[in-house]
Tab-separated table of C-alpha atoms in Angstrom:
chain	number	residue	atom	x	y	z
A	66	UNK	CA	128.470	277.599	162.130
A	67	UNK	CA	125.080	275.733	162.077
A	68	UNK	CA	125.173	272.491	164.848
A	69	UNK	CA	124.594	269.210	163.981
A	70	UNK	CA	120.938	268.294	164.389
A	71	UNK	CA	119.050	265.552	167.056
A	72	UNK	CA	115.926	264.996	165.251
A	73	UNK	CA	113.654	262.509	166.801
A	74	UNK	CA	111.464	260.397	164.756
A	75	UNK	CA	107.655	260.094	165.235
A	76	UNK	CA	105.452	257.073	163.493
A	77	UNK	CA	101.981	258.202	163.753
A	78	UNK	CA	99.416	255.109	163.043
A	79	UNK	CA	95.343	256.372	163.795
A	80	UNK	CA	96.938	258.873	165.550
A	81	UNK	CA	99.298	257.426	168.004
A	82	UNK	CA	103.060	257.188	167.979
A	83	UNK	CA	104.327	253.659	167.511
A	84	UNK	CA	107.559	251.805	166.768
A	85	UNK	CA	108.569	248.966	164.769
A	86	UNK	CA	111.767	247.222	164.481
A	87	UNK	CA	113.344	246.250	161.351
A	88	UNK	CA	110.030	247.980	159.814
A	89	UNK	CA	108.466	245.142	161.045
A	90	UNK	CA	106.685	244.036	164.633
A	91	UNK	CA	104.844	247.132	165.417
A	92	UNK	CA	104.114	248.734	168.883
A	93	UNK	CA	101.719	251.424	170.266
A	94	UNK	CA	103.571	254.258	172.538
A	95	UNK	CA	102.008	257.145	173.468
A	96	UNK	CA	100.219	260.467	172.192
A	97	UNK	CA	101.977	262.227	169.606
A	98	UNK	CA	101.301	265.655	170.599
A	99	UNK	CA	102.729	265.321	174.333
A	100	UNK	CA	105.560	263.620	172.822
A	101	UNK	CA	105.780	266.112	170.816
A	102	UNK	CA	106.047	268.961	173.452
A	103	UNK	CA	108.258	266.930	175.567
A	104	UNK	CA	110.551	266.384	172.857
A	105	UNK	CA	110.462	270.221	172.314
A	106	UNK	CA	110.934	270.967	175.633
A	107	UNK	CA	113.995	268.944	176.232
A	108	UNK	CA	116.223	270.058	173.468
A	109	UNK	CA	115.113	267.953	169.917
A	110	UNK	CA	116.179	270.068	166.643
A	111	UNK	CA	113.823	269.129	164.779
A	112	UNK	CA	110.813	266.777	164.228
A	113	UNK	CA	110.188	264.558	161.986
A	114	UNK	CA	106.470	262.737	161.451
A	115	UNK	CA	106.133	260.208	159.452
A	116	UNK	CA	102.067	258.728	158.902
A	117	UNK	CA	101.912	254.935	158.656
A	118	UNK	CA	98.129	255.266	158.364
A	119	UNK	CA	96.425	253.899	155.069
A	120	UNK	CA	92.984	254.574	155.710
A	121	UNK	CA	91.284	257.985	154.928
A	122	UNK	CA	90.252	258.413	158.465
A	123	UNK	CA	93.905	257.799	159.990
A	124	UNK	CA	94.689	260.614	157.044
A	125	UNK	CA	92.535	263.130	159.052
A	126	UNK	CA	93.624	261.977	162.618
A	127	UNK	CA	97.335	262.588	161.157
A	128	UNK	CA	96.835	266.029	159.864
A	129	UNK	CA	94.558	266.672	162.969
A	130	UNK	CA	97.828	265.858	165.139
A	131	UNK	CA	100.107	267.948	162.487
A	132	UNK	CA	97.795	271.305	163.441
A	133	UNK	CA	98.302	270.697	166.969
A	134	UNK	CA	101.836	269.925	167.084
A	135	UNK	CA	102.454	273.127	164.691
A	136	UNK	CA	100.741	274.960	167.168
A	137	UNK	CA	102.534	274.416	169.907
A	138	UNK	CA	105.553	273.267	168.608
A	139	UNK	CA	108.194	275.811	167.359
A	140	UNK	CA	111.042	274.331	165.707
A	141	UNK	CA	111.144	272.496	162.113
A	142	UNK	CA	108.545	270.062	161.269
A	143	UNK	CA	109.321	267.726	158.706
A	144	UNK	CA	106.188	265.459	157.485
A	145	UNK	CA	106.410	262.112	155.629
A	146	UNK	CA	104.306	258.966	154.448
A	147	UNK	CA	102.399	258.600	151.826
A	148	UNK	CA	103.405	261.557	149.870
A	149	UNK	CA	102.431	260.905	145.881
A	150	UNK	CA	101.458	264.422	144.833
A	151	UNK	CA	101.653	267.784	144.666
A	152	UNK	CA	98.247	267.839	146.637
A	153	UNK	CA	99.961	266.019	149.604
A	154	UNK	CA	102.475	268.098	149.834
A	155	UNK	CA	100.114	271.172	149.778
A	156	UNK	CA	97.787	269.141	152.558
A	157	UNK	CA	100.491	268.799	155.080
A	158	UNK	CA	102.452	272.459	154.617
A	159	UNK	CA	98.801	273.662	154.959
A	160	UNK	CA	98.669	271.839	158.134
A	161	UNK	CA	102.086	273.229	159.756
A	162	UNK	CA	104.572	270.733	158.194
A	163	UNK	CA	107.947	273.070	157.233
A	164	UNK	CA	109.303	270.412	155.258
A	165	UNK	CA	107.645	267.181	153.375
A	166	UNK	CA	109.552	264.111	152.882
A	167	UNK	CA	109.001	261.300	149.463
A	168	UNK	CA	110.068	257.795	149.513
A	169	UNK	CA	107.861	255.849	147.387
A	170	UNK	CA	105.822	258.353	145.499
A	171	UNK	CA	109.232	259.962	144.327
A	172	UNK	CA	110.354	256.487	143.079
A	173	UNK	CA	107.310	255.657	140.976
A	174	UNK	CA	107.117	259.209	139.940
A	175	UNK	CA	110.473	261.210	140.214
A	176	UNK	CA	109.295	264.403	138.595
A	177	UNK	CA	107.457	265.295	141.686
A	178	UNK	CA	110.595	266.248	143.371
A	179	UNK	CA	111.214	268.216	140.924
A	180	UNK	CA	107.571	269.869	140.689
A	181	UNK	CA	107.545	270.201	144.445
A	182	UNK	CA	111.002	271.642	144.110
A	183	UNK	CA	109.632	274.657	141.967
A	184	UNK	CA	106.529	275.031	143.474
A	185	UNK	CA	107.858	275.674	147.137
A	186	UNK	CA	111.503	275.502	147.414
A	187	UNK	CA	114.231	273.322	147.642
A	188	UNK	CA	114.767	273.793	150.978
A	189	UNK	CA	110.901	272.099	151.275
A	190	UNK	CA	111.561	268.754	149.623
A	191	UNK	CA	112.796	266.381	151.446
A	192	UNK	CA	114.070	262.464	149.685
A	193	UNK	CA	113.802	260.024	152.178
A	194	UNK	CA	115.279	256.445	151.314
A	195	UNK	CA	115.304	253.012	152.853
A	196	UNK	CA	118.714	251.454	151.992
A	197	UNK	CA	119.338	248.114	152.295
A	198	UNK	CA	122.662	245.795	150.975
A	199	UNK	CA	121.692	243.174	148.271
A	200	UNK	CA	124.180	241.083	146.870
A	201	UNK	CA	126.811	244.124	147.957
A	202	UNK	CA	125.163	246.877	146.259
A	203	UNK	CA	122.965	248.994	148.136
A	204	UNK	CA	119.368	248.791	146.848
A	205	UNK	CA	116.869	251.043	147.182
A	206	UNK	CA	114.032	249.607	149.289
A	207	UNK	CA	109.760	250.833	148.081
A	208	UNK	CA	106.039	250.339	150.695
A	209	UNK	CA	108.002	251.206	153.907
A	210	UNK	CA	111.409	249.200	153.438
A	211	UNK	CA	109.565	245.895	151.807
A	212	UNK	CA	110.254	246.059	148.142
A	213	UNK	CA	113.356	245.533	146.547
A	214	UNK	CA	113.148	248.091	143.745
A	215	UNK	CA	116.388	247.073	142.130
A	216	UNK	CA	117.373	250.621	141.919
A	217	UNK	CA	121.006	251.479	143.074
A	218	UNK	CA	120.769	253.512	145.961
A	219	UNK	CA	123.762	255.989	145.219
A	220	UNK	CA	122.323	256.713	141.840
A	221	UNK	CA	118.691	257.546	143.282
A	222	UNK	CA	120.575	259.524	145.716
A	223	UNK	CA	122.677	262.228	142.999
A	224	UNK	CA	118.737	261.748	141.059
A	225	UNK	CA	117.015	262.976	143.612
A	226	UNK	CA	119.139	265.951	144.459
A	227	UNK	CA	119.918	266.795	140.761
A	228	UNK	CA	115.963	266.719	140.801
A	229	UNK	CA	116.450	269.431	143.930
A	230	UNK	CA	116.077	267.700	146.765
A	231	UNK	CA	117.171	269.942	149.652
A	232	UNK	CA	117.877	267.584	151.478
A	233	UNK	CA	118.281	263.241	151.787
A	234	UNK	CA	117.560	260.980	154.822
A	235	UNK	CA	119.317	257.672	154.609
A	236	UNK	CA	117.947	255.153	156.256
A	237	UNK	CA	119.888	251.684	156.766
A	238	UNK	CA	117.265	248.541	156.832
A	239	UNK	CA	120.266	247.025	157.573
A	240	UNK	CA	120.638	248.265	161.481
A	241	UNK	CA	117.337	250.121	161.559
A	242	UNK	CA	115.825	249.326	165.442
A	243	UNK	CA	118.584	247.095	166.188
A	244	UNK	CA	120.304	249.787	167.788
A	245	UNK	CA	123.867	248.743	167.216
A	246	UNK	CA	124.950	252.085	165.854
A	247	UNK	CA	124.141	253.912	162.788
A	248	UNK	CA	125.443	252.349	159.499
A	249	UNK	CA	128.956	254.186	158.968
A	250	UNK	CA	130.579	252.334	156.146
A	251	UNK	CA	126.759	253.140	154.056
A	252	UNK	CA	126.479	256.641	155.346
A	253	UNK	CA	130.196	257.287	154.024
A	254	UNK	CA	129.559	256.254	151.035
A	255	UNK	CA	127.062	258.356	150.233
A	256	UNK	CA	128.495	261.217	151.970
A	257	UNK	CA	131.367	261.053	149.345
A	258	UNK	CA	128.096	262.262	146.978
A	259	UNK	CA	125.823	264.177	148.151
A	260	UNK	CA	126.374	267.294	148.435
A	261	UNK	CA	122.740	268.778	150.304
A	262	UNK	CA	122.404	268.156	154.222
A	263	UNK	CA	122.045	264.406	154.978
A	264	UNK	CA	120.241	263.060	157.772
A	265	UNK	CA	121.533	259.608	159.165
A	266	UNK	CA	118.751	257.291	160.337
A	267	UNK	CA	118.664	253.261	161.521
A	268	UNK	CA	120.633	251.729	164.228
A	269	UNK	CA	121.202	254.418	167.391
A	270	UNK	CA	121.455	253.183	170.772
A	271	UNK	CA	123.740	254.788	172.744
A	272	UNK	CA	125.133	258.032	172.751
A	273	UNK	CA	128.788	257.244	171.688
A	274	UNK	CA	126.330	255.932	168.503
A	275	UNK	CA	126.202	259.881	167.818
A	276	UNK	CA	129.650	260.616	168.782
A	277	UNK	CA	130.838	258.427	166.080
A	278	UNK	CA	127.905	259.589	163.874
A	279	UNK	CA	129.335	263.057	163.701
A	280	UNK	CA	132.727	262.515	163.915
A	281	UNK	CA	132.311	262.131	160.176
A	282	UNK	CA	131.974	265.507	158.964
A	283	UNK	CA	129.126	265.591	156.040
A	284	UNK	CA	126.173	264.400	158.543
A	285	UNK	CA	124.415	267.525	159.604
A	286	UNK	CA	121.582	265.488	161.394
A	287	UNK	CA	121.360	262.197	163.109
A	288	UNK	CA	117.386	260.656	163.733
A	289	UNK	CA	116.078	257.896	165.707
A	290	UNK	CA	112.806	257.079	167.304
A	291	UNK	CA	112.683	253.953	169.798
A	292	UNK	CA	116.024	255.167	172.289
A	293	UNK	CA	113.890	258.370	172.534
A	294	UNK	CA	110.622	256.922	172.914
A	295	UNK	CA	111.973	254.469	175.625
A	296	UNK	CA	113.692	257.156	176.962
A	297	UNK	CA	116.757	255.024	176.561
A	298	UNK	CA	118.675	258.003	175.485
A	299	UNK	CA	117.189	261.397	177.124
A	300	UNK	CA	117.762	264.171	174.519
A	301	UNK	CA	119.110	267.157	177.049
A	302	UNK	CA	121.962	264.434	178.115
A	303	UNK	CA	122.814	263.281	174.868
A	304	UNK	CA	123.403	266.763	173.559
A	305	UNK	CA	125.128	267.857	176.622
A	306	UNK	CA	127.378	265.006	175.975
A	307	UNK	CA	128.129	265.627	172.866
A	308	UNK	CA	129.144	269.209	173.215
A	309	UNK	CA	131.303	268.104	176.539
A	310	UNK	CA	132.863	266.003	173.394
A	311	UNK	CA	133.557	268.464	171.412
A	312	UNK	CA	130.783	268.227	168.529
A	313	UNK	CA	128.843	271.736	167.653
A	314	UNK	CA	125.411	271.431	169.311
A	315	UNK	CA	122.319	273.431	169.621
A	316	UNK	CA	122.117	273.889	173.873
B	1380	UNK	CA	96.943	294.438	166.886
B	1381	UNK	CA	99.544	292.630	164.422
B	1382	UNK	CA	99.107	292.324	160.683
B	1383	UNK	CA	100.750	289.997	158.552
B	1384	UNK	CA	101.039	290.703	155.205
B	1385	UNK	CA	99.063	288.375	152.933
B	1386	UNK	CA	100.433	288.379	149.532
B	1387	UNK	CA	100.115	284.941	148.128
B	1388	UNK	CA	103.709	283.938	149.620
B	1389	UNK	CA	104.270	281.307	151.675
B	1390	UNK	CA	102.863	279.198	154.240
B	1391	UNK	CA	101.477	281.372	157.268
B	1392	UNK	CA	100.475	279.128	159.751
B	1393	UNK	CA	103.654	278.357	161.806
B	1394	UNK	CA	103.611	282.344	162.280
B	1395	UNK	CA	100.624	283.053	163.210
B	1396	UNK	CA	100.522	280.049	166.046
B	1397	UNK	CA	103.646	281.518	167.187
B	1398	UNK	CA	102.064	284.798	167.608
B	1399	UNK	CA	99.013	283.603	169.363
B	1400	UNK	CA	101.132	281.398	171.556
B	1401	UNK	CA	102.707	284.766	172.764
B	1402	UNK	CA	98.547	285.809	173.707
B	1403	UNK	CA	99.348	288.422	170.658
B	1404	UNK	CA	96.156	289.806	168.954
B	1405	UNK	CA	97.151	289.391	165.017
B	1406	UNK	CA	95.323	289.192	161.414
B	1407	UNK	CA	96.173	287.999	157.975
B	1408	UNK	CA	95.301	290.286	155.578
B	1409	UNK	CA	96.045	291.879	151.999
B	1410	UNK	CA	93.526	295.175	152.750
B	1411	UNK	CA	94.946	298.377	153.111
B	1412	UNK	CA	92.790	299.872	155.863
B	1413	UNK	CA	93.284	296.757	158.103
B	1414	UNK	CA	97.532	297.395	157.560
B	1415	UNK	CA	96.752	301.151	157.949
B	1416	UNK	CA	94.905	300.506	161.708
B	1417	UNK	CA	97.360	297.874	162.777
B	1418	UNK	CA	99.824	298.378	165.674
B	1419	UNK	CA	102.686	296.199	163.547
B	1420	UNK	CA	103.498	294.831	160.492
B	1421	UNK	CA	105.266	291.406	159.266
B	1422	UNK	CA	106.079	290.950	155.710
B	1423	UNK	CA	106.790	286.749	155.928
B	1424	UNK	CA	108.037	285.130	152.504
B	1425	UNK	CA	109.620	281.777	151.159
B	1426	UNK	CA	110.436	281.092	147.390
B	1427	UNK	CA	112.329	282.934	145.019
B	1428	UNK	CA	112.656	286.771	145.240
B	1429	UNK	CA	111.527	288.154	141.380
B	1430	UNK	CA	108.432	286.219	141.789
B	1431	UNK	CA	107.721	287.992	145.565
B	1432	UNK	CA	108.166	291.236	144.560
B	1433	UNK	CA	105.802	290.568	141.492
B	1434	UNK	CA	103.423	289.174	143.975
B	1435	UNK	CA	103.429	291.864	146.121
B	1436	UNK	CA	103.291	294.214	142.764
B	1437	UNK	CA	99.909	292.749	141.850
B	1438	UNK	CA	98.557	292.253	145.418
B	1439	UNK	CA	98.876	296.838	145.137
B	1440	UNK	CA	100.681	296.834	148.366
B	1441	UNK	CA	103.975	297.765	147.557
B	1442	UNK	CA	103.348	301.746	148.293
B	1443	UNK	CA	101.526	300.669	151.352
B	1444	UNK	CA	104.643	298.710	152.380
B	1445	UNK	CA	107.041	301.398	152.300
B	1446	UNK	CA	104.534	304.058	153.779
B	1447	UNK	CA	103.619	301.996	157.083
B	1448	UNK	CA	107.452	301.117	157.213
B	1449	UNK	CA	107.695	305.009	157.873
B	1450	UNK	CA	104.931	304.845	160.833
B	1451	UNK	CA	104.989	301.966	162.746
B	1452	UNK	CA	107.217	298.706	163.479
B	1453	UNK	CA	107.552	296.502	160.453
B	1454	UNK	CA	109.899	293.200	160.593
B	1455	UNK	CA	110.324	291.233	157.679
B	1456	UNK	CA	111.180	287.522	157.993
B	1457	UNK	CA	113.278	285.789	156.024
B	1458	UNK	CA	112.534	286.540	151.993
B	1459	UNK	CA	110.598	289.510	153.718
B	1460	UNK	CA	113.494	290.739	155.467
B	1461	UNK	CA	115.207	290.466	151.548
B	1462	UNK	CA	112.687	292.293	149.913
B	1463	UNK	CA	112.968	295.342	152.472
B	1464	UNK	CA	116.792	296.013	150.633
B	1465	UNK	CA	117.416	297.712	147.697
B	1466	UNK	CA	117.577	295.160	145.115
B	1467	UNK	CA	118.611	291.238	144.990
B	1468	UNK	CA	120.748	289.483	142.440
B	1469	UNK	CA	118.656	285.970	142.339
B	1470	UNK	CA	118.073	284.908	138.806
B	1471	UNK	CA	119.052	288.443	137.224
B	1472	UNK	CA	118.953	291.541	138.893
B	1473	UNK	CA	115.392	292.283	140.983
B	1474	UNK	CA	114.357	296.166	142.421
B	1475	UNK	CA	113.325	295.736	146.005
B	1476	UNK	CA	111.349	297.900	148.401
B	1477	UNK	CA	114.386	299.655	149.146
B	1478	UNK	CA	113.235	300.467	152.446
B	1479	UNK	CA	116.658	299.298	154.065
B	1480	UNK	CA	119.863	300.516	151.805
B	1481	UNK	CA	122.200	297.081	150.720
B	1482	UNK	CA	121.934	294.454	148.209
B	1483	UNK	CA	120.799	290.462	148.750
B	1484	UNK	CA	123.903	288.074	147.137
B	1485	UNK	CA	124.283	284.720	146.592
B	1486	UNK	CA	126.064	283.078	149.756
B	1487	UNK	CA	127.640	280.092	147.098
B	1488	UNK	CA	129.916	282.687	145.565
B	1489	UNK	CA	131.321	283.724	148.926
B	1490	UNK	CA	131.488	280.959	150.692
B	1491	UNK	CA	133.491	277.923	150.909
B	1492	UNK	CA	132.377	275.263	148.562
B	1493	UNK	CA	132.857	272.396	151.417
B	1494	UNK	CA	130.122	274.790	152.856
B	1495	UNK	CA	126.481	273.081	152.174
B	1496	UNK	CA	124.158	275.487	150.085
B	1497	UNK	CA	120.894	276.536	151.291
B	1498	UNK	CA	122.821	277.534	154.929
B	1499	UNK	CA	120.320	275.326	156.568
B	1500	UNK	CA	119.428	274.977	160.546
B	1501	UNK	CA	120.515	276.044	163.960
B	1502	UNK	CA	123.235	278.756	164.176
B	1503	UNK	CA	124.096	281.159	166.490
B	1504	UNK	CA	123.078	284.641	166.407
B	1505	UNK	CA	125.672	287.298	167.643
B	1506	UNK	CA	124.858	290.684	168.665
B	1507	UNK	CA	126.568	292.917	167.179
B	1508	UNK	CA	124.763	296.325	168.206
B	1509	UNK	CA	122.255	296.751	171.554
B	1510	UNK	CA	118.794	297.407	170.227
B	1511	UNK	CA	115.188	296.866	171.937
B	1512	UNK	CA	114.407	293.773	169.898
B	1513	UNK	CA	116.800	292.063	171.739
B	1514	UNK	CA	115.228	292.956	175.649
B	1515	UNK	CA	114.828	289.132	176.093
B	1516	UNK	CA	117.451	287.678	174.031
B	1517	UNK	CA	120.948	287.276	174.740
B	1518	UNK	CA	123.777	287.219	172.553
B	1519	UNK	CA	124.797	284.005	170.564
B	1520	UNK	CA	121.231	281.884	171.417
B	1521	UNK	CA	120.582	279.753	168.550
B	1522	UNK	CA	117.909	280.551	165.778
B	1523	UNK	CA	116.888	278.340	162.931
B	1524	UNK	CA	117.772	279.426	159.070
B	1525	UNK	CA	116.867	278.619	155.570
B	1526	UNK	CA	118.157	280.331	153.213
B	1527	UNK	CA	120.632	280.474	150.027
B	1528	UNK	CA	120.800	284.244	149.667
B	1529	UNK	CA	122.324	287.186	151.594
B	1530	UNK	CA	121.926	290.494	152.697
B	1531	UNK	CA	125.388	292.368	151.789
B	1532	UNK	CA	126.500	296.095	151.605
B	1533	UNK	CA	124.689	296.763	154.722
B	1534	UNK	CA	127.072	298.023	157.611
B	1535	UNK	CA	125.325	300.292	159.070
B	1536	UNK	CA	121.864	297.941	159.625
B	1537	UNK	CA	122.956	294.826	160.780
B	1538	UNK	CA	122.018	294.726	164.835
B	1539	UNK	CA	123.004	290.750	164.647
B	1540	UNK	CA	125.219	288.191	162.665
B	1541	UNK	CA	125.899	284.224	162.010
B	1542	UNK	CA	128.451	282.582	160.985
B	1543	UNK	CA	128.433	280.762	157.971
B	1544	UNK	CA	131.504	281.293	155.859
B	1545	UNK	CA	130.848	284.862	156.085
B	1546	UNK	CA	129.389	286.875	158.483
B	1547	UNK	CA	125.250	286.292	157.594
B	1548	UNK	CA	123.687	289.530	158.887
B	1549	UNK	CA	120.494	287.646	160.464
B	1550	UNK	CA	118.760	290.781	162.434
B	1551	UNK	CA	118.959	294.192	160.630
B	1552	UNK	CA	117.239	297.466	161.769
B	1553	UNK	CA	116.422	300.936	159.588
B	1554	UNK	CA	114.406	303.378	161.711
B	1555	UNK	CA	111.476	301.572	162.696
B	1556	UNK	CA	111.857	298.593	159.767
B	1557	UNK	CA	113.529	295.158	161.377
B	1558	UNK	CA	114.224	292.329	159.221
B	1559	UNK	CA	115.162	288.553	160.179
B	1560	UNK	CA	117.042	286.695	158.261
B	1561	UNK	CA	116.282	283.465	160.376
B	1562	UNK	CA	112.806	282.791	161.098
B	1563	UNK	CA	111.867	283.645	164.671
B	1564	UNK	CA	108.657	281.454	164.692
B	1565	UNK	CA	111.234	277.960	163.901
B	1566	UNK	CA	113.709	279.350	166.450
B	1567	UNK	CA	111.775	277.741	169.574
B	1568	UNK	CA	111.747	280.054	172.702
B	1569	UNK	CA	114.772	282.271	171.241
B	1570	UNK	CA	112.727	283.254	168.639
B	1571	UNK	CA	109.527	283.922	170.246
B	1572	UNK	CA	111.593	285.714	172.689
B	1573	UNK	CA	112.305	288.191	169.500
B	1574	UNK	CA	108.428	288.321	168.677
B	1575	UNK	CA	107.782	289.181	171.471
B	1576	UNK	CA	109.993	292.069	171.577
B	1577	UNK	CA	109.173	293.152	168.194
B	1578	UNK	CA	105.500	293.240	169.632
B	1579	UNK	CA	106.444	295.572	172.884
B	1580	UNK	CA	108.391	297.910	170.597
């Protein structure tokens, strides 16, 4: 059966790694591509890169990192941030991304999920969403976790994967950096919906976080990116851990 | 030398830094002579399987395909590895190189339905017959899949299998033809492991 996924997450700004908490408060960490590689090397699943770069020049310093992670680098790549077209998605699969993630673009323009969809695959699109309770409804959250949309997250959710997502990353504003463990009650929720892969993200810091992650049964993958940065939570130990535990993973 | 086929399908450069990473000399290409002098061909592919074989179709390689498949190693990956059977029932029926005898199903109709549909990431790959590909591989390392259809009705090929509701044939062999279901150049050292076994074959 496939294992449940460890996918460390990667914020490239002018291409360095950094961190923020809360989306907020942000911190420069180290080179992406040896982070990259040691991530690789120590047992990560997956990686996922997300560019926090505006500019046209951080642009080309992101792809110019993409190319040399994907060519040194051989497990899944997924690549997010600023994805609004059908172009962007073509830039970074040109560049070695397996996978491209939408947030925003996808919510001011939902028919390029679909239009990605056909053009390369299910299985290639990606909906990432930043999640965040307002008023007891979870709201979807636009510009990197700042703008209320109004939308109601579960109903963006079955959109986007009617639309043919292949696959939804959930992230909770609500614990995101704080590190107190992912968002269960949210993730269940929406696990009662979806039925593609879904990727937990927001609130890991310790490794019983991911015990109790995938003790729920319909989260195939669980991301973070400060506890692996820090080096809080060493990747090789957490999955040993988890195995020793009795959770199907990738050693 | 290595030459991957270049017919319009899919996204090439994962492969081909996998293969260099290995120090393995290897060429994209849709020319004839340049497939007829290499060492070893790959036939990659992603996307649907009707609009592959059309590709392929109008690209004029198709003879060439099943020619070289008769002289020299050829491993298709993933849709590649598909479009070696006989025929595939995605979106209506679809003739395939029939290079490899067996048919490519949909896994949703044989699988659980609690079981997620494409069969997506790390599973273990069981040998199920010795074979040379395998020289630096051993039996259940993990490799990464993608994929929503399967190779069935083919016994007699299948060198390695996952488990996924059914038994997924993920390596399959016919003379000197390999396929991969998984794709060797996601699979981290596993995979290249098989690469570079299908290059010392």
């Amino acid at each position: 059966m496939v294992s449940k996924r460890i996918v460390p997450c990667l914020d490239v700004r002018n291409g360095r790694v950094v961190k923020g908490v809360n989306f907020q408060e942000i911190r420069d960490m180290a080179d992406p591509v040896e982070m990259a590689r040691y991530y690789y090397e120590t047992g990560a699943d997956e990686l996922v890169f997300y560019d926090i770069t505006a500019s046209v020049e951080g642009r080309k310093l992101f792809t110019d990192v993409l190319r040399a992670v994907a060519s040194q680098i051989f497990i899944p790549l997924t690549v997010g941030g600023g994805i609004n077209s059908l172009d962007d998605f073509d830039t970074v699969l040109k560049s070695g991304a397996d996978k491209v993630s939408v947030n925003t673009g996808a919510i001011k323009n939902p028919s390029l999920i679909g239009a990605a969809a056909k053009r390369y695959g299910s299985q290639c699109v990606v909906l990432s969403m930043d999640v965040k309770r307002v008023d007891g409804k979870f709201h979807v959250f636009a510009n990197g976790g700042r703008i209320d949309t109004g939308m109601d997250a579960l109903e963006w959710a079955k959109r986007g994967e009617d639309l043919g997502a292949g696959e939804i990353v959930l992230n909770s504003i609500d614990t995101d950096g704080v590190r107190g463990g992912f968002d269960l009650p949210m993730l269940r929720a929406f696990g009662e919906i979806v039925s593609v892969p879904l990727i937990a993200s927001g609130g890991a810091g310790t490794m019983e976080d991911f015990l109790e992650l995938f003790q729920y049964d319909r989260i195939d993958a669980g991301l973070a990116a400060g506890v692996f940065h820090t080096k809080k939570i060493e990747i090789g130990s957490l999955k040993r851990y988890l195995k020793d535990s009795g959770v199907n993973v990738r050693i | 030398m290595i030459a991957v086929v270049d017919y319009g399908v899919g996204n090439l450069f994962s492969l081909l830094c996998s293969l260099r990473s290995l120090g393995l000399d290897c060429v994209v290409t849709n020319q004839k002579e340049v497939l007829k002098r290499a060492e070893r061909i790959i036939l990659p592919g992603v996307g649907a399987f009707g609009d592959a074989m059309e590709k392929l179709r109008e690209s004029g390689l198709v003879d060439t395909v099943k020619e070289l498949g008769a002289e020299k190693p050829l491993l298709g990956i993933c849709l590649g590895m598909q479009l070696l059977f006989d025929k595939s029932m995605e979106h209506g029926e679809h003739e395939g190189l029939g290079l490899i005898s067996g048919s490519v199903l949909p896994l949703a109709k044989d699988i659980a339905p609690t079981l997620k549909v494409p069969h997506m990431g790390w599973n273990k790959l069981e040998i199920v017959r010795d074979d040379p590909i395998f020289r630096h591989f051993q039996n259940g390392e993990w490799v990464y899949y993608v994929h929503s259809y399967y190779a069935a009705n083919c016994c007699d090929h299948i060198l390695g299998v996952s488990e996924y509701g059914v038994r997924v044939p993920g390596l399959v062999r016919s003379g000197r033809i390999y396929g991969m279901q998984f794709h060797p150049e996601k699979s981290g050292g596993a995979g290249l492991r098989l690469l570079k076994a299908f290059s010392e074959l």
